[in-house]
Coordinates of C-alpha atoms and ligand atoms in Angstrom, one line a residue:
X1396 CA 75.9 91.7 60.8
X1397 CA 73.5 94.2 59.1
X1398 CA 74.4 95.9 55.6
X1399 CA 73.0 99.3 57.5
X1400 CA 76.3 98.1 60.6
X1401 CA 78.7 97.9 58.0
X1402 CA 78.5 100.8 56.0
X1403 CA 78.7 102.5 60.0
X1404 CA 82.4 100.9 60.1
X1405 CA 82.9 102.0 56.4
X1406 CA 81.6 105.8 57.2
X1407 CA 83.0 105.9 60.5
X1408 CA 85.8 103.7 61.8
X1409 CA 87.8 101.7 58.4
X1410 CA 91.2 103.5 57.4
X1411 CA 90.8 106.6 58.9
X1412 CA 93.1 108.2 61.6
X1413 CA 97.0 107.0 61.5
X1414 CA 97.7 103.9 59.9
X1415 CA 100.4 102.7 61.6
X1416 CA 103.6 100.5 59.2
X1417 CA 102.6 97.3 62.0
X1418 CA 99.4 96.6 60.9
X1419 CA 99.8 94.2 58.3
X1420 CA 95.6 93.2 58.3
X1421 CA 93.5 96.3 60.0
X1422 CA 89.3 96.5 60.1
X1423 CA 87.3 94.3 57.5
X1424 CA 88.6 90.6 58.1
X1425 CA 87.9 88.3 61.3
X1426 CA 91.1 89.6 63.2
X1427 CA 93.4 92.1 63.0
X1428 CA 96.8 91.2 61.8
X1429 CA 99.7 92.9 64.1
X1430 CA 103.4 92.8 63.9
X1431 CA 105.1 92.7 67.3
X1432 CA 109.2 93.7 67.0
X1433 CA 111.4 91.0 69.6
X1434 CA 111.9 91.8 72.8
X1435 CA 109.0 93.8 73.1
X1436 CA 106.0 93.0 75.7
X1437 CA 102.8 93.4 74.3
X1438 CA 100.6 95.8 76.9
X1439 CA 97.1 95.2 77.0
X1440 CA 94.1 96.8 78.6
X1441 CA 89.9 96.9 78.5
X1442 CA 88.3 99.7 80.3
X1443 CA 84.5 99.4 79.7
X1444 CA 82.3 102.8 79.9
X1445 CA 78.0 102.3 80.3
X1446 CA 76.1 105.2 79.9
X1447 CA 74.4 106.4 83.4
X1448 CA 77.2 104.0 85.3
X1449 CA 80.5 105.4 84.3
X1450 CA 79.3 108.8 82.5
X1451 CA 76.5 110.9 82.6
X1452 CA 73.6 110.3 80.2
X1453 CA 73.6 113.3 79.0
X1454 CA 77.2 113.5 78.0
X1455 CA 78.7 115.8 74.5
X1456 CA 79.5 112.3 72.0
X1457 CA 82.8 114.1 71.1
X1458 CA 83.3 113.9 75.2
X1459 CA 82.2 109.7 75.6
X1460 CA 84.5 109.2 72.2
X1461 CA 87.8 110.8 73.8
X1462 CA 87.2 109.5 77.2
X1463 CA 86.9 105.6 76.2
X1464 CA 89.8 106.6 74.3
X1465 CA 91.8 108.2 77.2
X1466 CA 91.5 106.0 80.0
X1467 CA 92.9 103.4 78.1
X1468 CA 95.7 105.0 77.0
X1469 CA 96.6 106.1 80.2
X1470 CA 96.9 102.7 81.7
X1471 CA 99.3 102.3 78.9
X1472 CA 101.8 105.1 80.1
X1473 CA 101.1 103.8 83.9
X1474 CA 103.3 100.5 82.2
X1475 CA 105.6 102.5 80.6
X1476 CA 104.5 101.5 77.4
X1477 CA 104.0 102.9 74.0
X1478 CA 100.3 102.9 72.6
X1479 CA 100.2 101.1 69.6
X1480 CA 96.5 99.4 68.6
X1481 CA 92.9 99.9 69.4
X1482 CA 89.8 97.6 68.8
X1483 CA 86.2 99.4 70.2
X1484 CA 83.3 97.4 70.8
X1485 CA 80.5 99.6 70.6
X1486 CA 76.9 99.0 72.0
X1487 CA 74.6 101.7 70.7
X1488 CA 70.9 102.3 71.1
X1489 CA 70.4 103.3 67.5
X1490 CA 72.4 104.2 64.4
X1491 CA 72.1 107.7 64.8
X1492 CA 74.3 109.9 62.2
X1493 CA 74.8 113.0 64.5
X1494 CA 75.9 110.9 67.6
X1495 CA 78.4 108.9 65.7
X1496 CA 79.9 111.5 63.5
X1497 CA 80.9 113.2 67.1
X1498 CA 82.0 110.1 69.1
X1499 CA 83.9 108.4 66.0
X1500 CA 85.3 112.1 65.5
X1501 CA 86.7 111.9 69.1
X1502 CA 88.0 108.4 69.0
X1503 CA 89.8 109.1 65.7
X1504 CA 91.7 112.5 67.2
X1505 CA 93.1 111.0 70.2
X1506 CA 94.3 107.8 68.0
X1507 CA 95.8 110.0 65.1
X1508 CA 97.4 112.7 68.0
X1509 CA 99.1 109.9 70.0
X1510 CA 100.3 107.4 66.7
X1511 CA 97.3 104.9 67.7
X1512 CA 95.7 102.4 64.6
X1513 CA 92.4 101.4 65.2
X1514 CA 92.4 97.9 63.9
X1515 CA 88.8 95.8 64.7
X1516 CA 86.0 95.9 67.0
X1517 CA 82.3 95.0 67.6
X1518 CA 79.0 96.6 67.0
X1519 CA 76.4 95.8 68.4
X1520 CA 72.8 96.9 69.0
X1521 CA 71.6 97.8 73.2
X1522 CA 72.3 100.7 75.7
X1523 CA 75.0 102.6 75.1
X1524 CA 77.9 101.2 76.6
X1525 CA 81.6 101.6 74.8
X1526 CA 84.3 99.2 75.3
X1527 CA 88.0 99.5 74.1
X1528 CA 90.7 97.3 74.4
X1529 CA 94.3 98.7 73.7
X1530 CA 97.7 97.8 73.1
X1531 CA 101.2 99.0 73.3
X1532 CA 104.7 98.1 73.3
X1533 CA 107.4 98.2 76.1
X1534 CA 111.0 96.9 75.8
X1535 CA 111.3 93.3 78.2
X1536 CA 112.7 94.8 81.2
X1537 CA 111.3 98.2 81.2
X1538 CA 107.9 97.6 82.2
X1539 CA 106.9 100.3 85.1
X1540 CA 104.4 98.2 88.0
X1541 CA 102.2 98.2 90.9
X1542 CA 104.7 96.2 92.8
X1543 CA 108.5 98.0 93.0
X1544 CA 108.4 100.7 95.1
X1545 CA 110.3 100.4 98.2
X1546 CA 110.7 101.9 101.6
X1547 CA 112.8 105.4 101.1
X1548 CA 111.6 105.9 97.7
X1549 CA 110.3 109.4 96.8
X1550 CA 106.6 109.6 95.7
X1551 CA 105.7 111.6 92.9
X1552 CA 102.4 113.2 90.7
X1553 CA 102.4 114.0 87.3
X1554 CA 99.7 117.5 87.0
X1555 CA 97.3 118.6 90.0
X1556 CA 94.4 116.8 91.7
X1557 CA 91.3 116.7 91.8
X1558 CA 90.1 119.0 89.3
X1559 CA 88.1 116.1 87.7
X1560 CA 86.3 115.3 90.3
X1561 CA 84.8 118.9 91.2
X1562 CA 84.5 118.8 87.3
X1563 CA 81.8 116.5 88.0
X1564 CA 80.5 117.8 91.0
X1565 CA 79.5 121.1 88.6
X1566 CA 78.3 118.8 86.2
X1567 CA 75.9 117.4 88.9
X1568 CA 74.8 121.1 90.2
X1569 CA 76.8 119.9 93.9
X1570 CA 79.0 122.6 93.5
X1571 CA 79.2 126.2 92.2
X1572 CA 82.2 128.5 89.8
X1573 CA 83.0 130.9 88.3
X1574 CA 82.3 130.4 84.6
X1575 CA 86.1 130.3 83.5
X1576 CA 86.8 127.7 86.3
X1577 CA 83.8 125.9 85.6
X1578 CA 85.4 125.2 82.0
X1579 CA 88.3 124.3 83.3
X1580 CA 87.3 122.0 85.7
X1581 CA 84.7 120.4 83.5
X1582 CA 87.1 120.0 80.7
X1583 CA 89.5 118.0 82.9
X1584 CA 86.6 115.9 83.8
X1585 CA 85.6 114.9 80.3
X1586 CA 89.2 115.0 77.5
X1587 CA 91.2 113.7 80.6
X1588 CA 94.8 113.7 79.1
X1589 CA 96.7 110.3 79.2
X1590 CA 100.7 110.9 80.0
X1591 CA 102.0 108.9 77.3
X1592 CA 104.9 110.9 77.3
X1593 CA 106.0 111.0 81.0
X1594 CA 105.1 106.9 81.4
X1595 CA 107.7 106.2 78.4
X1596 CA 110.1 108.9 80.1
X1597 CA 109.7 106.8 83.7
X1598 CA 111.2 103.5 82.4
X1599 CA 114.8 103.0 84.1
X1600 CA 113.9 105.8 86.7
X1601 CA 110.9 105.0 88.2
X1602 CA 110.7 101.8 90.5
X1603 CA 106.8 101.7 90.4
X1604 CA 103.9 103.9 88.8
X1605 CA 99.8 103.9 88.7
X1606 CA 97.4 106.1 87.1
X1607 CA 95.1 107.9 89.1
X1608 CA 91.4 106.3 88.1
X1609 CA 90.1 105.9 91.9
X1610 CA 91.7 108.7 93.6
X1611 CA 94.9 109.4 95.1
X1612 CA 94.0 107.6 98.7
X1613 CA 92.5 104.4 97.1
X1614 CA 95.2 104.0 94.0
X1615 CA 98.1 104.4 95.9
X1616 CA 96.5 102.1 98.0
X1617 CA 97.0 99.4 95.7
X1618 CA 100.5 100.9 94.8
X1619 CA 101.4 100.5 98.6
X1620 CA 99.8 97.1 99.0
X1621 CA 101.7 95.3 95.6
X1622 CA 105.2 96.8 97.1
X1623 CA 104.7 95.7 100.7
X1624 CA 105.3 99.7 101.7
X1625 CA 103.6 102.4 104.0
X1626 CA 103.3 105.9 102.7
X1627 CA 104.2 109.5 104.4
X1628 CA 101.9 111.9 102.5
X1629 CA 102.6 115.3 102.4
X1630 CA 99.2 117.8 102.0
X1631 CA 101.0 121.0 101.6
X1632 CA 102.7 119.6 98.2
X1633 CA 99.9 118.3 97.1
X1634 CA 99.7 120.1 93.6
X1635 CA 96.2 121.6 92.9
X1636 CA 94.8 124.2 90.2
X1637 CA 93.9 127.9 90.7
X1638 CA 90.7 126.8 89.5
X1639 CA 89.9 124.0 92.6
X1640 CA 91.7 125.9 95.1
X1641 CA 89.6 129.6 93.5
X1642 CA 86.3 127.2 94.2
X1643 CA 86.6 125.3 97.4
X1644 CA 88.1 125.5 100.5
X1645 CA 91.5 124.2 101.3
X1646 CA 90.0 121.7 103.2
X1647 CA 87.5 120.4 101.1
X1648 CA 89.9 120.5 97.9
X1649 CA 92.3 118.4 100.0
X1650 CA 89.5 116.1 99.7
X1651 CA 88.6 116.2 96.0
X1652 CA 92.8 115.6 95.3
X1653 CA 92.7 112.6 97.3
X1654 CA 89.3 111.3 97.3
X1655 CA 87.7 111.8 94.1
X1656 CA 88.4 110.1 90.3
X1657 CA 89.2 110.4 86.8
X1658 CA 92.3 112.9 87.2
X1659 CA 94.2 109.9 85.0
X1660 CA 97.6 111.4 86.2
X1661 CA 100.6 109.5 87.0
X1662 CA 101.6 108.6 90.3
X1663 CA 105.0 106.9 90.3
X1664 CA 108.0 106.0 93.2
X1665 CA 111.3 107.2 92.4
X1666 CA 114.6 105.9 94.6
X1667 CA 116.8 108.5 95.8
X1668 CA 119.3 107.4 93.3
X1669 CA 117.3 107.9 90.5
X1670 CA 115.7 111.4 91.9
X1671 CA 118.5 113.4 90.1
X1672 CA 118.3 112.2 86.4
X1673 CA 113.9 113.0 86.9
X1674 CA 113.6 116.6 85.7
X1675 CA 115.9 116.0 83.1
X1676 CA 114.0 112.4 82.0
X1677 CA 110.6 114.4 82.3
X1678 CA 111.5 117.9 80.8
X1679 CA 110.0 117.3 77.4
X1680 CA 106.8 115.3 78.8
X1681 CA 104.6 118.8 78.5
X1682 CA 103.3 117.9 82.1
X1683 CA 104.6 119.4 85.5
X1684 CA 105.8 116.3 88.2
X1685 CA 105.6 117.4 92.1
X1686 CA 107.0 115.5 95.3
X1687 CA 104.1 114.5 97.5
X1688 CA 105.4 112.4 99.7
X1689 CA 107.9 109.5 100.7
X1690 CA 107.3 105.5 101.0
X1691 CA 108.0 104.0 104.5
X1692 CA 108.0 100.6 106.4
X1693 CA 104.5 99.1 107.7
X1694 CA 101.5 100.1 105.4
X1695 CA 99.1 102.5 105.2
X1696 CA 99.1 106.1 104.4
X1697 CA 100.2 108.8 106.9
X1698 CA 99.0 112.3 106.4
X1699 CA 101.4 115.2 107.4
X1700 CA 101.1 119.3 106.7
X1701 CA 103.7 120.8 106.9
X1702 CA 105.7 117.9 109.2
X1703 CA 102.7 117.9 111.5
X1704 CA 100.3 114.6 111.2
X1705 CA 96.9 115.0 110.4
X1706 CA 93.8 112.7 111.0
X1707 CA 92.3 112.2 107.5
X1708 CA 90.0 109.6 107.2
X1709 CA 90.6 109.2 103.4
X1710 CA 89.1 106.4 102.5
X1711 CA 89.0 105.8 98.2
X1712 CA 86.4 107.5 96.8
X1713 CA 83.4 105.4 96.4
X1714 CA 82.0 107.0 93.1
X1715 CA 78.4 106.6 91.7
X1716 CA 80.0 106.9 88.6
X1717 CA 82.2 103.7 88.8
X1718 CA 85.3 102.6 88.0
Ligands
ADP1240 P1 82.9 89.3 62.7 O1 81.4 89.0 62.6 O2 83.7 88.4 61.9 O3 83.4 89.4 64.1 P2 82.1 92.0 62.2 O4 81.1 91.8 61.1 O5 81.7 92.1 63.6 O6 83.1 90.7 62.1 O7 83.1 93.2 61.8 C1 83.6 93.3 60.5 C2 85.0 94.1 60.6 O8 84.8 95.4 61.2 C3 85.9 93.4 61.6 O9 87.2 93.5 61.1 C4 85.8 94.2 62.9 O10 87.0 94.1 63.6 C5 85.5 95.6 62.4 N1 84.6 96.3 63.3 C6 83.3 96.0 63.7 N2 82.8 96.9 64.6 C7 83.8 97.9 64.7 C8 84.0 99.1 65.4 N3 83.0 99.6 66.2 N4 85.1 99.8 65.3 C9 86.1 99.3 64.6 N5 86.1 98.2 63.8 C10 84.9 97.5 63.9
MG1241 MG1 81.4 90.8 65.2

């Protein structure tokens, strides 16, 4: 590697943030060095973001560096786990000072706020494109999954819906707000908030639990088709903000909670047993939770509002800007 790519890591990237006591060997040799306690799983996940694929061009640095850094994180909680490690493999057009002060910046908050270590990466030189891999910890047996939820179940969201995706919308001039819930909603679409918290708070009380990348339709799609279940899905609970329902029509913002991405809230199945010890088990999570609907035999998703069924044809959002 260059002299001119090391002295980035140096300026940008080695020791700064939390140091977490596990490291034993973080950035500067051929691997990190990581101390995993007994029985622990290790969590791992890569989420790749390209510029002009999964964000637009054009896109605030301090936004791309928190975002990489979010989504990540956030498929940690949907496992219950606790983030631990990072390693960012970064693809960047050119070296340039201003763009990587504000992207490292980024990555470095959301890994000091949530007790993160970024230990290694990559750097390399092409179109932007940021790649992260992270890892955290979850006691054997605790583990939250695709694959538990069972008919009778209750299904719950962490947040509201859908804000994200008109986020975007305003970024892309489809749709029009006022300027304080155009803020709002544009925040939500670019420092999404990963719920650490409430995924750590789910284990023993959740039977199965996905964070919402796709959409609501598509991801709990997948939820319904690794636990062999069919869904009743409630509209009228569907939790939204003032801001979505102050800017589009009921209708329309049913659409945006269901169809469209990047909300990154949890969606989780509770059994009826486990429904009473929820509020308690998510009172200190600093995120609302709402009932939205209840798993059934068969498959597929059933729309109701208010008891009555509805024809939706909610399919999952097929975004341009791509999973
Ligand atoms: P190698 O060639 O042995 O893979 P590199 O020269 O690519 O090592 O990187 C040197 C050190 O800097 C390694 O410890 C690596 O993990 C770390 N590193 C490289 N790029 C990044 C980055 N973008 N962010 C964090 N650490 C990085
Ligand atoms: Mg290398």
């Amino acid at each position: 590697m260059a002299s001119r790519e090391f002295s980035l890591i140096d300026n940008y990237f080695k020791g700064k943030g939390h140091q977490r006591k596990d490291v034993v060997l973080g950035i500067g040799d051929d691997c990190a060095l990581l101390s995993v306690p007994e029985n622990t799983l290790l969590a791992v996940t890569t989420d790749t973001l390209v510029s002009g694929v999964h964000f637009l061009p054009d896109m605030a640095p301090r936004a791309i560096g928190h975002k990489a850094v979010a989504v990540n994180l956030s498929d940690l909680a949907a496992m219950g786990a606790e983030p631990a490690w990072l390693s960012l493999a970064l693809t960047l057009p050119k070296a340039d000072d201003a763009w990587l002060k504000e992207f490292a910046g980024a990555v470095i908050e959301v890994c000091e706020y949530y007790g993160v270590t970024l230990v290694g990466g990559d750097t390399t030189r092409g179109p932007l494109s940021i790649t992260i891999t992270a890892q955290g910890k979850v006691p054997v047996g605790k583990q939250l999954t695709r694959g538990g939820a069972k008919p009778g179940d209750w299904l719950y969201v962490t947040g509201t819906l859908g804000d994200a995706g008109l986020g975007l919308a305003l970024l892309e001039g489809r749709e029009q707000a006022s300027a304080d819930h155009r803020e709002y909603l544009i925040n939500r679409h670019c420092y999404p908030t990963p719920r650490l918290l409430a995924g750590q708070a789910l284990r023993g009380i959740a039977s199965s639990a996905i964070d919402l990348s796709d959409g609501l339709a598509s991801d709990l799609g997948h939820v319904l088709k690794a636990s062999h279940c069919g869904a009743n899905l409630f509209l009228d609970k569907l939790p939204m903000s003032q801001a979505l329902l102050g800017t589009v029509s009921l209708e329309s913002a049913w659409r945006y909670a269901l169809e469209a991405g990047d909300d990154y809230e949890l969606l989780f199945t509770v059994p009826e047993a486990q429904k009473g010890g929820l509020d308690t088990a998510l009172a200190h999570s600093g995120v609302k939770h709402s009932c939205i609907g209840q798993l059934r035999g068969g498959e597929g998703i059933s729309y109701l509002n208010h008891g009555q069924p509805v024809v939706l044809e909610a399919q999952g959002y097929e975004h341009s800007w791509a999973s």
